[in-house]
Each structure stands twice: as structure tokens, then as C-alpha cells.
mmCIF file of C-alpha atoms in Angstrom:
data_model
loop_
_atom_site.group_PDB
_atom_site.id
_atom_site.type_symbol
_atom_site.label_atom_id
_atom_site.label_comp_id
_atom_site.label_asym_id
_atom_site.label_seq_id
_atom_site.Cartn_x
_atom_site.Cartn_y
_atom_site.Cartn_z
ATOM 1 C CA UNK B 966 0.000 0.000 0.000
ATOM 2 C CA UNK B 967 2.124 3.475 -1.343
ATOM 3 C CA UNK B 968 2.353 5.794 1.568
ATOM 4 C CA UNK B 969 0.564 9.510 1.104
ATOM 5 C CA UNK B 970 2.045 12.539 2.317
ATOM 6 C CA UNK B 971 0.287 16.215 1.763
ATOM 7 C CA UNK B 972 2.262 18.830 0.050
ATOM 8 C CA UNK B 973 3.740 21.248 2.192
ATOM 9 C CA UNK B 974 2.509 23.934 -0.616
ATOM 10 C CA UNK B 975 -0.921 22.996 -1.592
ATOM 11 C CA UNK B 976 -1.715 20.465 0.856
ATOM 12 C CA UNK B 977 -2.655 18.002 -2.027
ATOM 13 C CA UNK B 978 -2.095 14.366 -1.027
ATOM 14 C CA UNK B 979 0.918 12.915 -3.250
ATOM 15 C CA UNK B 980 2.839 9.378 -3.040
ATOM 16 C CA UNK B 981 6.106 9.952 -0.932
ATOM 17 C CA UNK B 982 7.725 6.656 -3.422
ATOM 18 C CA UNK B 983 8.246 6.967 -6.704
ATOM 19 C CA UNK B 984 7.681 11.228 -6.138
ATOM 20 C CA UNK B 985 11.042 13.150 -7.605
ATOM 21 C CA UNK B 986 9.817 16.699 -6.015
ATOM 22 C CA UNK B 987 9.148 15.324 -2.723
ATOM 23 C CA UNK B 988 7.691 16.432 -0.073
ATOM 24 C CA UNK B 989 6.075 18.153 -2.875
ATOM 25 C CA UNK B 990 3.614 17.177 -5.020
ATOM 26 C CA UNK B 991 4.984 19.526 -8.050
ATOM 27 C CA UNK B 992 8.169 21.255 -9.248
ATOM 28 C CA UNK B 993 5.913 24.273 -9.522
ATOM 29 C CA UNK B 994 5.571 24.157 -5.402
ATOM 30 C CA UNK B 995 9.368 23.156 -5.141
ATOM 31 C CA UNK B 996 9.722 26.650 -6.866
ATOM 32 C CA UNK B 997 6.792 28.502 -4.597
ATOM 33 C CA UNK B 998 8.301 27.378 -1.174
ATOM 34 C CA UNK B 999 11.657 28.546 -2.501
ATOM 35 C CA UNK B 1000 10.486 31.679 -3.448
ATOM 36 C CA UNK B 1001 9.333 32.289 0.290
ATOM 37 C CA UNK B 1002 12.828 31.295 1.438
ATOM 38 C CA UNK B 1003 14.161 34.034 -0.960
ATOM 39 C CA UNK B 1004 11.687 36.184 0.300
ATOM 40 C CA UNK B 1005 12.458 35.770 3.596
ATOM 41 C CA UNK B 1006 8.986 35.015 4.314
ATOM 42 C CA UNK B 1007 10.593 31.656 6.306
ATOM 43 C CA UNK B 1008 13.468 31.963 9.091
ATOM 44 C CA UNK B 1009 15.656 29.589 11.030
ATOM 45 C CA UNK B 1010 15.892 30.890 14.452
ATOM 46 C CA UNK B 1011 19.268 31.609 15.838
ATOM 47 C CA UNK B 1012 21.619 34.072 17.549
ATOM 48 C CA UNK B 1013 22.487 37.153 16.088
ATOM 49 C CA UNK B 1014 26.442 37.827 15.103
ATOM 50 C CA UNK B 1015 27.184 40.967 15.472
ATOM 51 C CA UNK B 1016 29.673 41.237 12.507
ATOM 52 C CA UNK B 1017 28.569 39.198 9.667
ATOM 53 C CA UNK B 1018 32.261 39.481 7.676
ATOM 54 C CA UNK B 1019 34.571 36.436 7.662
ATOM 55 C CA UNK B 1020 36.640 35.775 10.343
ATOM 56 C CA UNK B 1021 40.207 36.764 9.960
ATOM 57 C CA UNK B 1022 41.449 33.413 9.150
ATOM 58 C CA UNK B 1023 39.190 32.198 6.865
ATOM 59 C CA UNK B 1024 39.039 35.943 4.788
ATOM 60 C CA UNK B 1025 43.089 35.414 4.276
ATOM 61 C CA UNK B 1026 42.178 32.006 2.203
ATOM 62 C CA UNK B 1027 39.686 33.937 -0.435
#
């Protein structure tokens, strides 16, 4: 029995096997919940650095 997962986008149920844009259902929402990344409508909690350069070290090997 193929497992059913809903779309993350669109909430339509779609087969997790056999599904290349999983969790999606569609390229088309693999490209709409990227766009919100981009937008920055989505955000991964964390501290704030207070100087976003490179450090020292690391700017030296660019």
C-alpha cells in the first residue's frame, strides 16, 4: 500500500515513493516554497552575530 504525504505547498495528497519533487507534489511548489525562502517570508531561528564578515582566518584564504 504506497504511503501519502500532503504537500507542504498545496496540501494536495501525493505518493512519498516513486515522487522526484518530494515532499512536494509539483516542481511548480518546489519553486513557490523557494520563493518564500528568498523572500524571507521563512526563518531559522538563531543568535544574532554581530559582525557578519569572515573571520580573519578564513578571509586570508579567499
Amino acid at each position: 500500500m504506497p504511503t501519502f504525504i500532503k504537500c507542504p505547498t498545496c496540501h494536495t495528497e501525493t505518493p512519498w515513493t516513486d515522487n522526484p519533487h518530494r515532499p512536494f507534489c509539483s516542481e511548480r511548489c518546489r519553486f513557490v516554497d523557494l520563493g518564500a525562502w528568498a523572500d524571507g517570508k521563512y526563518r531559522i531561528v538563531g543568535e544574532d552575530r554581530e559582525d557578519e564578515s569572515l573571520p580573519a582566518d578564513e578571509a586570508d584564504r579567499q
